């Protein structure tokens, strides 16, 4: 017989290169924190880091699965997750340099990496109309994104 005393949910935030974790001990204690590449643990997890981590998970879900027989393939994400993806892309799009992305034009705005990933996301999910709507809302501020 097994007794579960602790469970950890871990999600990688690729923008900040950190693991965001939620640890539940049974009975009754929950701790959220993040761990950076050097192993430093920080207990205060801002809402922004959770949003970035969720965006990363939605992006990873669209990648082809690795060639491992033990991997279970889940069905495509439901439409409400696409809406969350669009909201998060809009939220973090103009923070390119803060997300570890160096803009090609040297300006402190935009996110070329995120625009490429979003384009690929809508291609893989076969929802080009959502992609068109997203980029239509971004191009007035940065027309080069439309190219």
mmCIF file of N, CA and C in Angstrom:
data_model
loop_
_atom_site.group_PDB
_atom_site.id
_atom_site.type_symbol
_atom_site.label_atom_id
_atom_site.label_comp_id
_atom_site.label_asym_id
_atom_site.label_seq_id
_atom_site.Cartn_x
_atom_site.Cartn_y
_atom_site.Cartn_z
ATOM 1 N N UNK A 1 0.845 -1.175 0.000
ATOM 2 C CA UNK A 1 0.000 0.000 0.000
ATOM 3 C C UNK A 1 0.894 1.242 0.000
ATOM 4 N N UNK A 2 0.501 2.204 -0.820
ATOM 5 C CA UNK A 2 1.247 3.454 -0.926
ATOM 6 C C UNK A 2 0.481 4.577 -0.251
ATOM 7 N N UNK A 3 1.232 5.512 0.301
ATOM 8 C CA UNK A 3 0.628 6.688 0.907
ATOM 9 C C UNK A 3 1.323 7.915 0.310
ATOM 10 N N UNK A 4 0.561 8.768 -0.342
ATOM 11 C CA UNK A 4 1.117 9.980 -0.940
ATOM 12 C C UNK A 4 1.199 11.050 0.140
ATOM 13 N N UNK A 5 2.400 11.564 0.361
ATOM 14 C CA UNK A 5 2.585 12.605 1.371
ATOM 15 C C UNK A 5 2.924 13.961 0.757
ATOM 16 N N UNK A 6 3.349 13.950 -0.516
ATOM 17 C CA UNK A 6 3.717 15.203 -1.165
ATOM 18 C C UNK A 6 3.569 15.047 -2.676
ATOM 19 N N UNK A 7 3.111 16.114 -3.334
ATOM 20 C CA UNK A 7 3.021 16.145 -4.794
ATOM 21 C C UNK A 7 3.550 17.493 -5.270
ATOM 22 N N UNK A 8 4.274 17.481 -6.374
ATOM 23 C CA UNK A 8 4.837 18.712 -6.925
ATOM 24 C C UNK A 8 4.418 18.865 -8.378
ATOM 25 N N UNK A 9 3.857 20.027 -8.697
ATOM 26 C CA UNK A 9 3.552 20.392 -10.077
ATOM 27 C C UNK A 9 4.646 21.349 -10.499
ATOM 28 N N UNK A 10 5.304 21.043 -11.601
ATOM 29 C CA UNK A 10 6.418 21.863 -12.067
ATOM 30 C C UNK A 10 6.200 22.212 -13.531
ATOM 31 N N UNK A 11 6.394 23.474 -13.865
ATOM 32 C CA UNK A 11 6.256 23.916 -15.253
ATOM 33 C C UNK A 11 7.429 24.835 -15.575
ATOM 34 N N UNK A 12 8.032 24.627 -16.745
ATOM 35 C CA UNK A 12 9.213 25.398 -17.128
ATOM 36 C C UNK A 12 8.798 26.680 -17.837
ATOM 37 N N UNK A 13 9.294 27.806 -17.332
ATOM 38 C CA UNK A 13 9.094 29.102 -17.966
ATOM 39 C C UNK A 13 10.320 29.345 -18.844
ATOM 40 N N UNK A 14 10.189 29.086 -20.144
ATOM 41 C CA UNK A 14 11.327 29.183 -21.064
ATOM 42 C C UNK A 14 11.806 30.617 -21.245
ATOM 43 N N UNK A 15 10.928 31.598 -21.048
ATOM 44 C CA UNK A 15 11.331 32.989 -21.209
ATOM 45 C C UNK A 15 12.313 33.408 -20.121
ATOM 46 N N UNK A 16 12.025 33.040 -18.888
ATOM 47 C CA UNK A 16 12.872 33.416 -17.758
ATOM 48 C C UNK A 16 13.879 32.329 -17.390
ATOM 49 N N UNK A 17 13.743 31.160 -18.010
ATOM 50 C CA UNK A 17 14.601 29.997 -17.741
ATOM 51 C C UNK A 17 14.533 29.583 -16.268
ATOM 52 N N UNK A 18 13.286 29.428 -15.796
ATOM 53 C CA UNK A 18 13.052 29.007 -14.415
ATOM 54 C C UNK A 18 11.990 27.914 -14.385
ATOM 55 N N UNK A 19 12.008 27.115 -13.327
ATOM 56 C CA UNK A 19 10.934 26.171 -13.041
ATOM 57 C C UNK A 19 9.988 26.844 -12.058
ATOM 58 N N UNK A 20 8.713 26.913 -12.389
ATOM 59 C CA UNK A 20 7.703 27.433 -11.470
ATOM 60 C C UNK A 20 7.027 26.210 -10.864
ATOM 61 N N UNK A 21 6.985 26.151 -9.537
ATOM 62 C CA UNK A 21 6.508 24.939 -8.871
ATOM 63 C C UNK A 21 5.423 25.233 -7.841
ATOM 64 N N UNK A 22 4.548 24.264 -7.711
ATOM 65 C CA UNK A 22 3.530 24.265 -6.669
ATOM 66 C C UNK A 22 3.656 22.920 -5.964
ATOM 67 N N UNK A 23 3.960 22.972 -4.692
ATOM 68 C CA UNK A 23 4.209 21.757 -3.914
ATOM 69 C C UNK A 23 3.108 21.611 -2.862
ATOM 70 N N UNK A 24 2.441 20.484 -2.874
ATOM 71 C CA UNK A 24 1.374 20.222 -1.905
ATOM 72 C C UNK A 24 1.795 19.078 -0.997
ATOM 73 N N UNK A 25 1.780 19.329 0.305
ATOM 74 C CA UNK A 25 2.066 18.288 1.293
ATOM 75 C C UNK A 25 0.747 17.862 1.912
ATOM 76 N N UNK A 26 0.639 16.585 2.168
ATOM 77 C CA UNK A 26 -0.601 16.054 2.729
ATOM 78 C C UNK A 26 -0.337 15.544 4.129
ATOM 79 N N UNK A 27 -1.068 16.051 5.077
ATOM 80 C CA UNK A 27 -2.249 16.897 4.985
ATOM 81 C C UNK A 27 -1.902 18.384 4.977
ATOM 82 N N UNK A 28 -2.623 19.130 4.204
ATOM 83 C CA UNK A 28 -2.839 20.557 4.251
ATOM 84 C C UNK A 28 -1.783 21.623 4.146
ATOM 85 N N UNK A 29 -0.733 21.508 3.362
ATOM 86 C CA UNK A 29 0.189 22.622 3.185
ATOM 87 C C UNK A 29 0.519 22.755 1.701
ATOM 88 N N UNK A 30 0.439 23.990 1.182
ATOM 89 C CA UNK A 30 0.772 24.251 -0.217
ATOM 90 C C UNK A 30 1.818 25.352 -0.263
ATOM 91 N N UNK A 31 2.834 25.150 -1.080
ATOM 92 C CA UNK A 31 3.908 26.130 -1.234
ATOM 93 C C UNK A 31 4.143 26.360 -2.720
ATOM 94 N N UNK A 32 4.203 27.626 -3.138
ATOM 95 C CA UNK A 32 4.568 27.954 -4.510
ATOM 96 C C UNK A 32 5.901 28.681 -4.487
ATOM 97 N N UNK A 33 6.739 28.356 -5.466
ATOM 98 C CA UNK A 33 8.061 28.969 -5.554
ATOM 99 C C UNK A 33 8.607 28.742 -6.951
ATOM 100 N N UNK A 34 9.744 29.389 -7.243
ATOM 101 C CA UNK A 34 10.411 29.086 -8.505
ATOM 102 C C UNK A 34 11.891 28.856 -8.255
ATOM 103 N N UNK A 35 12.491 28.093 -9.179
ATOM 104 C CA UNK A 35 13.894 27.709 -9.065
ATOM 105 C C UNK A 35 14.600 28.145 -10.339
ATOM 106 N N UNK A 36 15.690 28.901 -10.188
ATOM 107 C CA UNK A 36 16.434 29.317 -11.379
ATOM 108 C C UNK A 36 17.485 28.272 -11.750
ATOM 109 N N UNK A 37 18.245 28.541 -12.792
ATOM 110 C CA UNK A 37 19.225 27.585 -13.298
ATOM 111 C C UNK A 37 20.327 27.239 -12.324
ATOM 112 N N UNK A 38 20.592 28.117 -11.375
ATOM 113 C CA UNK A 38 21.646 27.845 -10.393
ATOM 114 C C UNK A 38 21.115 27.087 -9.181
ATOM 115 N N UNK A 39 19.799 26.842 -9.141
ATOM 116 C CA UNK A 39 19.200 26.123 -8.020
ATOM 117 C C UNK A 39 18.655 27.028 -6.933
ATOM 118 N N UNK A 40 18.752 28.345 -7.132
ATOM 119 C CA UNK A 40 18.245 29.293 -6.135
ATOM 120 C C UNK A 40 16.718 29.240 -6.107
ATOM 121 N N UNK A 41 16.168 29.106 -4.909
ATOM 122 C CA UNK A 41 14.719 29.027 -4.714
ATOM 123 C C UNK A 41 14.200 30.385 -4.248
ATOM 124 N N UNK A 42 13.157 30.870 -4.910
ATOM 125 C CA UNK A 42 12.514 32.125 -4.541
ATOM 126 C C UNK A 42 11.044 31.839 -4.281
ATOM 127 N N UNK A 43 10.576 32.196 -3.085
ATOM 128 C CA UNK A 43 9.208 31.865 -2.688
ATOM 129 C C UNK A 43 8.145 32.786 -3.266
ATOM 130 N N UNK A 44 8.480 34.020 -3.566
ATOM 131 C CA UNK A 44 7.485 34.953 -4.089
ATOM 132 C C UNK A 44 7.376 34.770 -5.604
ATOM 133 N N UNK A 45 6.268 34.191 -6.067
ATOM 134 C CA UNK A 45 6.062 33.955 -7.501
ATOM 135 C C UNK A 45 5.046 34.974 -8.018
ATOM 136 N N UNK A 46 5.506 35.999 -8.741
ATOM 137 C CA UNK A 46 4.564 36.984 -9.282
ATOM 138 C C UNK A 46 3.608 36.349 -10.293
ATOM 139 N N UNK A 47 2.429 36.899 -10.405
ATOM 140 C CA UNK A 47 1.411 36.409 -11.342
ATOM 141 C C UNK A 47 1.948 36.377 -12.770
ATOM 142 N N UNK A 48 2.798 37.339 -13.111
ATOM 143 C CA UNK A 48 3.381 37.413 -14.452
ATOM 144 C C UNK A 48 4.169 36.148 -14.799
ATOM 145 N N UNK A 49 4.912 35.596 -13.824
ATOM 146 C CA UNK A 49 5.692 34.378 -14.084
ATOM 147 C C UNK A 49 4.786 33.178 -14.337
ATOM 148 N N UNK A 50 3.646 33.105 -13.634
ATOM 149 C CA UNK A 50 2.685 32.029 -13.884
ATOM 150 C C UNK A 50 2.122 32.155 -15.296
ATOM 151 N N UNK A 51 1.804 33.374 -15.710
ATOM 152 C CA UNK A 51 1.273 33.592 -17.060
ATOM 153 C C UNK A 51 2.267 33.193 -18.132
ATOM 154 N N UNK A 52 3.540 33.575 -17.939
ATOM 155 C CA UNK A 52 4.578 33.197 -18.901
ATOM 156 C C UNK A 52 4.751 31.682 -18.944
ATOM 157 N N UNK A 53 4.718 31.042 -17.787
ATOM 158 C CA UNK A 53 4.869 29.581 -17.731
ATOM 159 C C UNK A 53 3.706 28.891 -18.444
ATOM 160 N N UNK A 54 2.499 29.402 -18.261
ATOM 161 C CA UNK A 54 1.334 28.826 -18.936
ATOM 162 C C UNK A 54 1.448 29.003 -20.445
ATOM 163 N N UNK A 55 1.885 30.191 -20.881
ATOM 164 C CA UNK A 55 2.093 30.438 -22.306
ATOM 165 C C UNK A 55 3.113 29.451 -22.871
ATOM 166 N N UNK A 56 4.197 29.217 -22.146
ATOM 167 C CA UNK A 56 5.213 28.243 -22.583
ATOM 168 C C UNK A 56 4.621 26.844 -22.699
ATOM 169 N N UNK A 57 3.752 26.477 -21.767
ATOM 170 C CA UNK A 57 3.162 25.134 -21.823
ATOM 171 C C UNK A 57 2.239 24.987 -23.030
ATOM 172 N N UNK A 58 1.507 26.047 -23.373
ATOM 173 C CA UNK A 58 0.651 25.993 -24.558
ATOM 174 C C UNK A 58 1.488 25.869 -25.830
ATOM 175 N N UNK A 59 2.622 26.554 -25.854
ATOM 176 C CA UNK A 59 3.521 26.457 -27.010
ATOM 177 C C UNK A 59 4.102 25.047 -27.106
ATOM 178 N N UNK A 60 4.561 24.508 -25.975
ATOM 179 C CA UNK A 60 5.137 23.151 -25.978
ATOM 180 C C UNK A 60 4.113 22.105 -26.402
ATOM 181 N N UNK A 61 2.860 22.327 -26.066
ATOM 182 C CA UNK A 61 1.818 21.354 -26.405
ATOM 183 C C UNK A 61 1.636 21.213 -27.913
ATOM 184 N N UNK A 62 2.078 22.196 -28.684
ATOM 185 C CA UNK A 62 1.933 22.142 -30.138
ATOM 186 C C UNK A 62 3.132 21.499 -30.831
ATOM 187 N N UNK A 63 4.180 21.211 -30.077
ATOM 188 C CA UNK A 63 5.371 20.603 -30.668
ATOM 189 C C UNK A 63 5.129 19.128 -30.943
ATOM 190 N N UNK A 64 5.786 18.585 -31.967
ATOM 191 C CA UNK A 64 5.635 17.150 -32.206
ATOM 192 C C UNK A 64 6.202 16.357 -31.032
ATOM 193 N N UNK A 65 5.607 15.227 -30.724
ATOM 194 C CA UNK A 65 6.079 14.440 -29.578
ATOM 195 C C UNK A 65 7.438 13.807 -29.857
ATOM 196 N N UNK A 66 8.230 13.599 -28.803
ATOM 197 C CA UNK A 66 9.505 12.905 -28.989
ATOM 198 C C UNK A 66 9.254 11.440 -29.335
ATOM 199 N N UNK A 67 10.252 10.799 -29.890
ATOM 200 C CA UNK A 67 10.114 9.395 -30.309
ATOM 201 C C UNK A 67 10.342 8.462 -29.124
ATOM 202 N N UNK A 68 9.482 8.564 -28.124
ATOM 203 C CA UNK A 68 9.559 7.706 -26.948
ATOM 204 C C UNK A 68 8.268 6.906 -26.845
ATOM 205 N N UNK A 69 8.393 5.617 -26.741
ATOM 206 C CA UNK A 69 7.204 4.762 -26.699
ATOM 207 C C UNK A 69 6.342 4.998 -25.459
ATOM 208 N N UNK A 70 6.925 5.529 -24.397
ATOM 209 C CA UNK A 70 6.182 5.685 -23.148
ATOM 210 C C UNK A 70 5.375 6.980 -23.083
ATOM 211 N N UNK A 71 5.483 7.834 -24.087
ATOM 212 C CA UNK A 71 4.780 9.110 -24.074
ATOM 213 C C UNK A 71 3.329 8.921 -24.501
ATOM 214 N N UNK A 72 2.403 9.485 -23.727
ATOM 215 C CA UNK A 72 0.983 9.442 -24.083
ATOM 216 C C UNK A 72 0.648 10.739 -24.818
ATOM 217 N N UNK A 73 0.082 10.621 -25.990
ATOM 218 C CA UNK A 73 -0.271 11.789 -26.788
ATOM 219 C C UNK A 73 -1.686 12.229 -26.426
ATOM 220 N N UNK A 74 -1.815 13.484 -26.016
ATOM 221 C CA UNK A 74 -3.112 14.041 -25.657
ATOM 222 C C UNK A 74 -3.735 14.717 -26.872
ATOM 223 N N UNK A 75 -5.047 14.825 -26.918
ATOM 224 C CA UNK A 75 -5.699 15.481 -28.053
ATOM 225 C C UNK A 75 -5.350 16.973 -28.088
ATOM 226 N N UNK A 76 -5.576 17.639 -29.231
ATOM 227 C CA UNK A 76 -5.284 19.075 -29.330
ATOM 228 C C UNK A 76 -6.014 19.871 -28.253
ATOM 229 N N UNK A 77 -5.444 21.021 -27.930
ATOM 230 C CA UNK A 77 -6.016 21.882 -26.894
ATOM 231 C C UNK A 77 -7.398 22.372 -27.307
ATOM 232 N N UNK A 78 -8.321 22.463 -26.357
ATOM 233 C CA UNK A 78 -9.648 22.990 -26.672
ATOM 234 C C UNK A 78 -9.586 24.490 -26.981
ATOM 235 N N UNK A 79 -10.627 24.999 -27.602
ATOM 236 C CA UNK A 79 -10.668 26.382 -28.055
ATOM 237 C C UNK A 79 -10.449 27.385 -26.923
ATOM 238 N N UNK A 80 -10.948 27.099 -25.712
ATOM 239 C CA UNK A 80 -10.777 28.075 -24.629
ATOM 240 C C UNK A 80 -9.298 28.260 -24.285
ATOM 241 N N UNK A 81 -8.459 27.253 -24.530
ATOM 242 C CA UNK A 81 -7.022 27.428 -24.306
ATOM 243 C C UNK A 81 -6.404 28.288 -25.400
ATOM 244 N N UNK A 82 -6.936 28.216 -26.616
ATOM 245 C CA UNK A 82 -6.467 29.115 -27.675
ATOM 246 C C UNK A 82 -6.747 30.564 -27.298
ATOM 247 N N UNK A 83 -7.908 30.804 -26.711
ATOM 248 C CA UNK A 83 -8.235 32.163 -26.268
ATOM 249 C C UNK A 83 -7.273 32.618 -25.179
ATOM 250 N N UNK A 84 -6.924 31.722 -24.264
ATOM 251 C CA UNK A 84 -5.944 32.053 -23.222
ATOM 252 C C UNK A 84 -4.587 32.323 -23.856
ATOM 253 N N UNK A 85 -4.207 31.535 -24.869
ATOM 254 C CA UNK A 85 -2.946 31.736 -25.580
ATOM 255 C C UNK A 85 -2.900 33.137 -26.192
ATOM 256 N N UNK A 86 -3.964 33.535 -26.883
ATOM 257 C CA UNK A 86 -4.021 34.860 -27.505
ATOM 258 C C UNK A 86 -3.895 35.950 -26.444
ATOM 259 N N UNK A 87 -4.612 35.816 -25.340
ATOM 260 C CA UNK A 87 -4.540 36.813 -24.267
ATOM 261 C C UNK A 87 -3.126 36.930 -23.717
ATOM 262 N N UNK A 88 -2.453 35.794 -23.527
ATOM 263 C CA UNK A 88 -1.097 35.819 -22.978
ATOM 264 C C UNK A 88 -0.089 36.368 -23.981
ATOM 265 N N UNK A 89 -0.242 36.049 -25.253
ATOM 266 C CA UNK A 89 0.651 36.623 -26.271
ATOM 267 C C UNK A 89 0.501 38.138 -26.272
ATOM 268 N N UNK A 90 -0.735 38.632 -26.239
ATOM 269 C CA UNK A 90 -0.954 40.084 -26.198
ATOM 270 C C UNK A 90 -0.336 40.701 -24.944
ATOM 271 N N UNK A 91 -0.444 40.000 -23.817
ATOM 272 C CA UNK A 91 0.082 40.518 -22.551
ATOM 273 C C UNK A 91 1.603 40.625 -22.575
ATOM 274 N N UNK A 92 2.282 39.630 -23.144
ATOM 275 C CA UNK A 92 3.743 39.594 -23.068
ATOM 276 C C UNK A 92 4.452 40.014 -24.350
ATOM 277 N N UNK A 93 3.725 40.303 -25.408
ATOM 278 C CA UNK A 93 4.340 40.556 -26.705
ATOM 279 C C UNK A 93 5.334 41.707 -26.680
ATOM 280 N N UNK A 94 4.988 42.795 -26.042
ATOM 281 C CA UNK A 94 5.836 43.989 -26.076
ATOM 282 C C UNK A 94 6.949 43.951 -25.038
ATOM 283 N N UNK A 95 7.106 42.838 -24.343
ATOM 284 C CA UNK A 95 8.166 42.695 -23.346
ATOM 285 C C UNK A 95 9.309 41.832 -23.870
ATOM 286 N N UNK A 96 9.540 41.842 -25.177
ATOM 287 C CA UNK A 96 10.554 40.997 -25.805
ATOM 288 C C UNK A 96 11.881 40.935 -25.069
ATOM 289 N N UNK A 97 12.546 42.067 -24.814
ATOM 290 C CA UNK A 97 13.845 42.013 -24.134
ATOM 291 C C UNK A 97 13.766 41.435 -22.717
ATOM 292 N N UNK A 98 12.659 41.647 -22.014
ATOM 293 C CA UNK A 98 12.500 41.100 -20.666
ATOM 294 C C UNK A 98 12.342 39.585 -20.689
ATOM 295 N N UNK A 99 11.932 39.046 -21.848
ATOM 296 C CA UNK A 99 11.717 37.612 -21.972
ATOM 297 C C UNK A 99 12.941 36.904 -22.549
ATOM 298 N N UNK A 100 14.063 37.591 -22.597
ATOM 299 C CA UNK A 100 15.273 36.967 -23.104
ATOM 300 C C UNK A 100 15.396 37.041 -24.611
ATOM 301 N N UNK A 101 14.635 37.902 -25.257
ATOM 302 C CA UNK A 101 14.651 38.025 -26.709
ATOM 303 C C UNK A 101 15.275 39.356 -27.091
ATOM 304 N N UNK A 102 16.265 39.314 -27.953
ATOM 305 C CA UNK A 102 16.887 40.543 -28.427
ATOM 306 C C UNK A 102 16.250 40.925 -29.757
ATOM 307 N N UNK A 103 15.580 42.068 -29.826
ATOM 308 C CA UNK A 103 14.951 42.460 -31.084
ATOM 309 C C UNK A 103 15.995 42.749 -32.154
ATOM 310 N N UNK A 104 15.676 42.383 -33.385
ATOM 311 C CA UNK A 104 16.605 42.576 -34.490
ATOM 312 C C UNK A 104 16.794 44.040 -34.829
ATOM 313 N N UNK A 105 15.778 44.857 -34.607
ATOM 314 C CA UNK A 105 15.877 46.261 -34.997
ATOM 315 C C UNK A 105 16.458 47.143 -33.892
ATOM 316 N N UNK A 106 16.850 46.552 -32.766
ATOM 317 C CA UNK A 106 17.492 47.301 -31.693
ATOM 318 C C UNK A 106 16.546 48.114 -30.836
ATOM 319 N N UNK A 107 15.268 48.099 -31.112
ATOM 320 C CA UNK A 107 14.309 48.851 -30.307
ATOM 321 C C UNK A 107 13.834 47.989 -29.154
ATOM 322 N N UNK A 108 13.455 48.635 -28.080
ATOM 323 C CA UNK A 108 13.008 47.924 -26.881
ATOM 324 C C UNK A 108 11.513 47.608 -26.942
ATOM 325 N N UNK A 109 11.051 47.116 -28.067
ATOM 326 C CA UNK A 109 9.635 46.770 -28.171
ATOM 327 C C UNK A 109 9.481 45.587 -29.103
ATOM 328 N N UNK A 110 8.378 44.927 -28.980
ATOM 329 C CA UNK A 110 8.101 43.799 -29.862
ATOM 330 C C UNK A 110 8.774 42.529 -29.394
ATOM 331 N N UNK A 111 8.426 41.457 -30.031
ATOM 332 C CA UNK A 111 8.989 40.171 -29.660
ATOM 333 C C UNK A 111 8.968 39.281 -30.888
ATOM 334 N N UNK A 112 10.075 39.291 -31.616
ATOM 335 C CA UNK A 112 10.146 38.530 -32.856
ATOM 336 C C UNK A 112 10.032 37.037 -32.595
ATOM 337 N N UNK A 113 10.620 36.566 -31.492
ATOM 338 C CA UNK A 113 10.534 35.150 -31.146
ATOM 339 C C UNK A 113 9.076 34.759 -30.885
ATOM 340 N N UNK A 114 8.366 35.560 -30.123
ATOM 341 C CA UNK A 114 6.980 35.245 -29.788
ATOM 342 C C UNK A 114 6.077 35.337 -31.016
ATOM 343 N N UNK A 115 6.360 36.259 -31.933
ATOM 344 C CA UNK A 115 5.541 36.332 -33.149
ATOM 345 C C UNK A 115 5.749 35.093 -34.009
ATOM 346 N N UNK A 116 6.975 34.595 -34.083
ATOM 347 C CA UNK A 116 7.253 33.373 -34.844
ATOM 348 C C UNK A 116 6.569 32.172 -34.201
ATOM 349 N N UNK A 117 6.654 32.078 -32.879
ATOM 350 C CA UNK A 117 6.030 30.963 -32.162
ATOM 351 C C UNK A 117 4.509 31.013 -32.318
ATOM 352 N N UNK A 118 3.930 32.207 -32.207
ATOM 353 C CA UNK A 118 2.478 32.342 -32.346
ATOM 354 C C UNK A 118 2.035 31.944 -33.756
ATOM 355 N N UNK A 119 2.794 32.361 -34.760
ATOM 356 C CA UNK A 119 2.467 31.984 -36.145
ATOM 357 C C UNK A 119 2.452 30.471 -36.285
ATOM 358 N N UNK A 120 3.462 29.823 -35.725
ATOM 359 C CA UNK A 120 3.556 28.361 -35.796
ATOM 360 C C UNK A 120 2.409 27.700 -35.033
ATOM 361 N N UNK A 121 2.050 28.273 -33.884
ATOM 362 C CA UNK A 121 0.953 27.739 -33.069
ATOM 363 C C UNK A 121 -0.340 27.688 -33.879
ATOM 364 N N UNK A 122 -0.665 28.798 -34.541
ATOM 365 C CA UNK A 122 -1.917 28.845 -35.301
ATOM 366 C C UNK A 122 -1.854 27.977 -36.556
ATOM 367 N N UNK A 123 -0.671 27.777 -37.087
ATOM 368 C CA UNK A 123 -0.515 26.869 -38.230
ATOM 369 C C UNK A 123 -0.769 25.427 -37.795
ATOM 370 N N UNK A 124 -0.168 25.027 -36.678
ATOM 371 C CA UNK A 124 -0.307 23.651 -36.186
ATOM 372 C C UNK A 124 -1.738 23.357 -35.740
ATOM 373 N N UNK A 125 -2.367 24.321 -35.069
ATOM 374 C CA UNK A 125 -3.735 24.102 -34.579
ATOM 375 C C UNK A 125 -4.790 24.303 -35.666
ATOM 376 N N UNK A 126 -4.350 24.733 -36.830
ATOM 377 C CA UNK A 126 -5.245 24.980 -37.978
ATOM 378 C C UNK A 126 -6.344 25.976 -37.628
ATOM 379 N N UNK A 127 -5.910 27.054 -36.994
ATOM 380 C CA UNK A 127 -6.847 28.128 -36.657
ATOM 381 C C UNK A 127 -6.277 29.458 -37.165
ATOM 382 N N UNK A 128 -6.123 29.585 -38.492
ATOM 383 C CA UNK A 128 -5.505 30.798 -39.037
ATOM 384 C C UNK A 128 -6.313 32.062 -38.768
ATOM 385 N N UNK A 129 -7.632 31.939 -38.654
ATOM 386 C CA UNK A 129 -8.447 33.132 -38.404
ATOM 387 C C UNK A 129 -8.129 33.740 -37.038
ATOM 388 N N UNK A 130 -7.808 32.914 -36.052
ATOM 389 C CA UNK A 130 -7.420 33.443 -34.733
ATOM 390 C C UNK A 130 -6.065 34.134 -34.832
ATOM 391 N N UNK A 131 -5.156 33.551 -35.607
ATOM 392 C CA UNK A 131 -3.842 34.163 -35.810
ATOM 393 C C UNK A 131 -3.958 35.497 -36.523
ATOM 394 N N UNK A 132 -4.799 35.554 -37.536
ATOM 395 C CA UNK A 132 -5.015 36.798 -38.267
ATOM 396 C C UNK A 132 -5.564 37.877 -37.343
ATOM 397 N N UNK A 133 -6.506 37.508 -36.495
ATOM 398 C CA UNK A 133 -7.079 38.472 -35.547
ATOM 399 C C UNK A 133 -6.017 38.961 -34.562
ATOM 400 N N UNK A 134 -5.174 38.048 -34.078
ATOM 401 C CA UNK A 134 -4.117 38.440 -33.141
ATOM 402 C C UNK A 134 -3.157 39.417 -33.796
ATOM 403 N N UNK A 135 -2.630 39.055 -34.967
ATOM 404 C CA UNK A 135 -1.632 39.907 -35.610
ATOM 405 C C UNK A 135 -2.236 41.207 -36.129
ATOM 406 N N UNK A 136 -3.513 41.203 -36.465
ATOM 407 C CA UNK A 136 -4.183 42.443 -36.869
ATOM 408 C C UNK A 136 -4.238 43.428 -35.712
ATOM 409 N N UNK A 137 -4.331 42.916 -34.492
ATOM 410 C CA UNK A 137 -4.366 43.805 -33.326
ATOM 411 C C UNK A 137 -2.976 44.329 -32.965
ATOM 412 N N UNK A 138 -1.931 43.649 -33.429
ATOM 413 C CA UNK A 138 -0.553 44.043 -33.105
ATOM 414 C C UNK A 138 0.037 44.966 -34.167
ATOM 415 N N UNK A 139 -0.297 44.758 -35.437
ATOM 416 C CA UNK A 139 0.345 45.505 -36.523
ATOM 417 C C UNK A 139 0.158 47.020 -36.488
ATOM 418 N N UNK A 140 -0.931 47.579 -35.935
ATOM 419 C CA UNK A 140 -0.982 49.045 -35.892
ATOM 420 C C UNK A 140 0.192 49.658 -35.116
ATOM 421 N N UNK A 141 0.660 48.973 -34.097
ATOM 422 C CA UNK A 141 1.773 49.487 -33.297
ATOM 423 C C UNK A 141 3.123 49.146 -33.929
ATOM 424 N N UNK A 142 3.211 48.003 -34.598
ATOM 425 C CA UNK A 142 4.482 47.566 -35.194
ATOM 426 C C UNK A 142 4.175 46.928 -36.549
ATOM 427 N N UNK A 143 4.049 47.737 -37.624
ATOM 428 C CA UNK A 143 3.665 47.214 -38.935
ATOM 429 C C UNK A 143 4.612 46.149 -39.489
ATOM 430 N N UNK A 144 5.873 46.148 -39.094
ATOM 431 C CA UNK A 144 6.833 45.172 -39.622
ATOM 432 C C UNK A 144 6.445 43.743 -39.276
ATOM 433 N N UNK A 145 5.630 43.552 -38.254
ATOM 434 C CA UNK A 145 5.191 42.213 -37.862
ATOM 435 C C UNK A 145 4.379 41.579 -38.983
ATOM 436 N N UNK A 146 3.698 42.390 -39.775
ATOM 437 C CA UNK A 146 2.847 41.867 -40.846
ATOM 438 C C UNK A 146 3.650 41.298 -42.010
ATOM 439 N N UNK A 147 4.914 41.620 -42.091
ATOM 440 C CA UNK A 147 5.737 41.183 -43.235
ATOM 441 C C UNK A 147 6.085 39.730 -43.125
#
